[in-house]
mmCIF file of C-alpha atoms in Angstrom:
data_model
loop_
_atom_site.group_PDB
_atom_site.id
_atom_site.type_symbol
_atom_site.label_atom_id
_atom_site.label_comp_id
_atom_site.label_asym_id
_atom_site.label_seq_id
_atom_site.Cartn_x
_atom_site.Cartn_y
_atom_site.Cartn_z
ATOM 1 C CA MET A 1 75.537 99.456 8.689
ATOM 2 C CA LYS A 2 72.491 100.167 6.549
ATOM 3 C CA LYS A 3 72.494 96.570 5.357
ATOM 4 C CA LEU A 4 72.636 95.307 8.936
ATOM 5 C CA VAL A 5 69.705 97.477 9.965
ATOM 6 C CA HIS A 6 67.739 96.332 6.917
ATOM 7 C CA SER A 7 68.602 92.692 7.630
ATOM 8 C CA LEU A 8 67.508 93.028 11.288
ATOM 9 C CA TRP A 9 64.310 94.818 10.347
ATOM 10 C CA ASN A 10 63.417 92.013 7.939
ATOM 11 C CA HIS A 11 64.061 89.326 10.549
ATOM 12 C CA SER A 12 60.728 88.038 11.875
ATOM 13 C CA PHE A 13 62.083 87.613 15.426
ATOM 14 C CA VAL A 14 63.149 91.289 15.586
ATOM 15 C CA ARG A 15 59.687 92.392 14.369
ATOM 16 C CA PHE A 16 58.128 89.904 16.827
ATOM 17 C CA LEU A 17 60.163 91.506 19.658
ATOM 18 C CA LEU A 18 59.011 95.010 18.599
ATOM 19 C CA VAL A 19 55.373 93.908 18.588
ATOM 20 C CA GLY A 20 56.110 92.044 21.831
ATOM 21 C CA VAL A 21 57.309 95.259 23.503
ATOM 22 C CA LEU A 22 53.966 96.865 22.774
ATOM 23 C CA ASN A 23 51.776 93.938 23.779
ATOM 24 C CA THR A 24 53.962 93.258 26.831
ATOM 25 C CA ILE A 25 53.522 96.853 28.006
ATOM 26 C CA VAL A 26 49.790 96.483 27.597
ATOM 27 C CA GLY A 27 49.592 92.970 29.147
ATOM 28 C CA LEU A 28 51.956 93.509 32.034
ATOM 29 C CA SER A 29 50.418 96.883 32.887
ATOM 30 C CA ILE A 30 47.028 95.202 33.169
ATOM 31 C CA ALA A 31 48.447 92.224 35.109
ATOM 32 C CA TYR A 32 50.302 94.399 37.620
ATOM 33 C CA LEU A 33 47.321 96.758 37.924
ATOM 34 C CA LEU A 34 44.991 93.864 38.684
ATOM 35 C CA LEU A 35 47.512 92.152 41.014
ATOM 36 C CA ASN A 36 48.659 95.186 42.997
ATOM 37 C CA ALA A 37 46.088 97.963 42.699
ATOM 38 C CA ILE A 38 42.888 95.879 42.574
ATOM 39 C CA GLY A 39 44.117 92.885 44.555
ATOM 40 C CA THR A 40 43.074 90.078 42.214
ATOM 41 C CA ASN A 41 45.047 86.859 42.539
ATOM 42 C CA TYR A 42 48.074 85.832 40.484
ATOM 43 C CA TRP A 43 46.226 83.596 37.980
ATOM 44 C CA VAL A 44 43.365 86.043 37.312
ATOM 45 C CA SER A 45 45.774 88.962 36.939
ATOM 46 C CA THR A 46 48.174 87.206 34.555
ATOM 47 C CA PHE A 47 45.312 85.583 32.602
ATOM 48 C CA PHE A 48 43.508 88.857 31.865
ATOM 49 C CA GLY A 49 46.733 90.761 31.208
ATOM 50 C CA ASN A 50 47.801 88.105 28.737
ATOM 51 C CA CYS A 51 44.391 87.906 27.066
ATOM 52 C CA ILE A 52 44.370 91.607 26.282
ATOM 53 C CA GLY A 53 48.022 91.507 25.193
ATOM 54 C CA ALA A 54 47.201 88.514 23.003
ATOM 55 C CA VAL A 55 44.525 90.421 21.088
ATOM 56 C CA VAL A 56 47.085 93.174 20.304
ATOM 57 C CA SER A 57 49.643 90.499 19.427
ATOM 58 C CA TYR A 58 47.433 88.511 17.030
ATOM 59 C CA PHE A 59 46.597 91.413 14.769
ATOM 60 C CA LEU A 60 50.065 93.010 14.783
ATOM 61 C CA ASN A 61 51.868 89.723 14.272
ATOM 62 C CA LYS A 62 49.567 88.619 11.492
ATOM 63 C CA ALA A 63 49.930 91.893 9.590
ATOM 64 C CA PHE A 64 53.378 93.163 10.525
ATOM 65 C CA THR A 65 55.619 90.436 11.951
ATOM 66 C CA PHE A 66 54.798 87.478 9.754
ATOM 67 C CA GLN A 67 52.884 89.333 6.983
ATOM 68 C CA SER A 68 50.658 86.333 6.868
ATOM 69 C CA GLN A 69 47.888 85.848 4.367
ATOM 70 C CA VAL A 70 46.272 82.991 6.324
ATOM 71 C CA SER A 71 42.627 83.600 7.082
ATOM 72 C CA ILE A 72 41.507 84.618 10.544
ATOM 73 C CA GLY A 73 39.218 81.567 10.581
ATOM 74 C CA SER A 74 42.062 79.137 9.986
ATOM 75 C CA SER A 75 44.602 80.852 12.251
ATOM 76 C CA ILE A 76 42.666 82.110 15.255
ATOM 77 C CA TRP A 77 42.147 78.687 16.819
ATOM 78 C CA LYS A 78 45.827 77.837 16.338
ATOM 79 C CA PHE A 79 46.756 81.190 17.834
ATOM 80 C CA ALA A 80 44.471 80.695 20.843
ATOM 81 C CA SER A 81 45.903 77.186 21.355
ATOM 82 C CA VAL A 82 49.505 78.429 21.235
ATOM 83 C CA ILE A 83 48.723 81.280 23.589
ATOM 84 C CA LEU A 84 46.949 79.011 26.082
ATOM 85 C CA VAL A 85 49.682 76.362 26.121
ATOM 86 C CA CYS A 86 52.461 78.971 26.340
ATOM 87 C CA TYR A 87 50.574 80.765 29.104
ATOM 88 C CA VAL A 88 50.009 77.718 31.310
ATOM 89 C CA VAL A 89 53.462 76.223 30.855
ATOM 90 C CA SER A 90 55.375 79.521 31.165
ATOM 91 C CA TYR A 91 53.589 80.930 34.152
ATOM 92 C CA ALA A 92 53.375 77.631 36.052
ATOM 93 C CA ALA A 93 57.124 77.137 35.543
ATOM 94 C CA ALA A 94 57.812 80.711 36.537
ATOM 95 C CA ARG A 95 55.785 80.407 39.687
ATOM 96 C CA GLY A 96 57.726 77.288 40.719
ATOM 97 C CA ILE A 97 61.072 78.871 39.927
ATOM 98 C CA SER A 98 60.158 82.087 41.729
ATOM 99 C CA ASN A 99 59.042 80.246 44.847
ATOM 100 C CA GLY A 100 62.218 78.117 44.757
ATOM 101 C CA LEU A 101 64.564 81.096 44.294
ATOM 102 C CA LEU A 102 62.942 83.127 47.028
ATOM 103 C CA GLY A 103 62.869 80.073 49.282
ATOM 104 C CA LEU A 104 66.620 79.686 48.789
ATOM 105 C CA ALA A 105 67.059 83.328 49.708
ATOM 106 C CA ASP A 106 64.791 82.806 52.741
ATOM 107 C CA ILE A 107 62.302 85.391 51.500
ATOM 108 C CA GLN A 108 58.784 84.378 52.487
ATOM 109 C CA SER A 109 56.776 87.158 50.823
ATOM 110 C CA LYS A 110 53.919 86.088 48.576
ATOM 111 C CA GLY A 111 53.980 89.519 46.994
ATOM 112 C CA TRP A 112 57.621 89.203 45.990
ATOM 113 C CA ALA A 113 57.104 85.678 44.724
ATOM 114 C CA ASP A 114 54.087 86.629 42.577
ATOM 115 C CA ASN A 115 55.776 89.729 41.102
ATOM 116 C CA LEU A 116 58.980 87.829 40.257
ATOM 117 C CA ALA A 117 56.894 84.990 38.742
ATOM 118 C CA VAL A 118 55.018 87.490 36.505
ATOM 119 C CA LEU A 119 58.365 88.828 35.202
ATOM 120 C CA LEU A 120 59.934 85.378 34.681
ATOM 121 C CA GLY A 121 56.770 84.057 33.090
ATOM 122 C CA ALA A 122 56.752 86.938 30.609
ATOM 123 C CA GLY A 123 60.232 85.937 29.443
ATOM 124 C CA PHE A 124 59.396 82.245 29.091
ATOM 125 C CA TYR A 125 56.130 83.125 27.372
ATOM 126 C CA THR A 126 57.851 85.380 24.824
ATOM 127 C CA ILE A 127 60.212 82.704 23.582
ATOM 128 C CA SER A 128 57.685 79.856 23.458
ATOM 129 C CA ASN A 129 55.025 82.090 21.908
ATOM 130 C CA TYR A 130 57.342 83.193 19.096
ATOM 131 C CA LEU A 131 58.197 79.639 18.208
ATOM 132 C CA GLY A 132 54.522 78.604 18.208
ATOM 133 C CA GLN A 133 53.395 81.524 16.126
ATOM 134 C CA ARG A 134 56.287 81.355 13.653
ATOM 135 C CA PHE A 135 56.147 77.643 12.981
ATOM 136 C CA PHE A 136 52.512 76.740 13.639
ATOM 137 C CA VAL A 137 50.064 79.676 13.487
ATOM 138 C CA PHE A 138 51.408 81.912 10.724
ATOM 139 C CA ARG A 139 53.286 79.321 8.709
ATOM 140 C CA SER A 140 52.604 79.640 5.015
ATOM 141 C CA SER A 141 53.544 77.646 1.946
ATOM 142 C CA SER A 142 53.838 80.678 -0.348
ATOM 143 C CA LYS A 143 57.167 81.241 -2.049
ATOM 144 C CA LEU A 144 57.230 84.842 -0.784
ATOM 145 C CA GLN A 145 56.852 83.838 2.832
ATOM 146 C CA ARG A 146 59.352 80.949 2.495
ATOM 147 C CA LYS A 147 61.871 83.403 1.099
ATOM 148 C CA ALA A 148 61.164 85.874 3.918
ATOM 149 C CA GLY A 149 61.428 83.048 6.429
ATOM 150 C CA GLU A 150 64.836 82.122 5.135
ATOM 151 C CA ALA A 151 66.034 85.639 5.856
ATOM 152 C CA SER A 152 64.870 85.189 9.427
#
């Protein structure tokens, strides 16, 4: 059991998910606050929620998840690109799926559609963001990181 826990802890996706829980709580809280309490639209709410979550994500993933030694200067533009592409693709797809599902159920509420889309988008975003960060942003050629990557 101890070996399983150690193996899971050393797996970059498990660490990514732990960091993701924290930045998702931060990002979704802000997105839902902006959407429901302040009344900003879907795109503004999800954009600002994800931006703030992304700042938390960058520093925790660089230091904890991937234990990357890449410089901020060489990784920040890659990180921002991955975040932006994942955001647009994930939340646009989620919005279409949400509208389609609720249309099939004959539910015509914009509020329901937007809230469901935020939740679906968060799931799509998590998976695509991990792949982009793991294989593009924080990829390293060092032997130590290659060995750690093999364990994940």
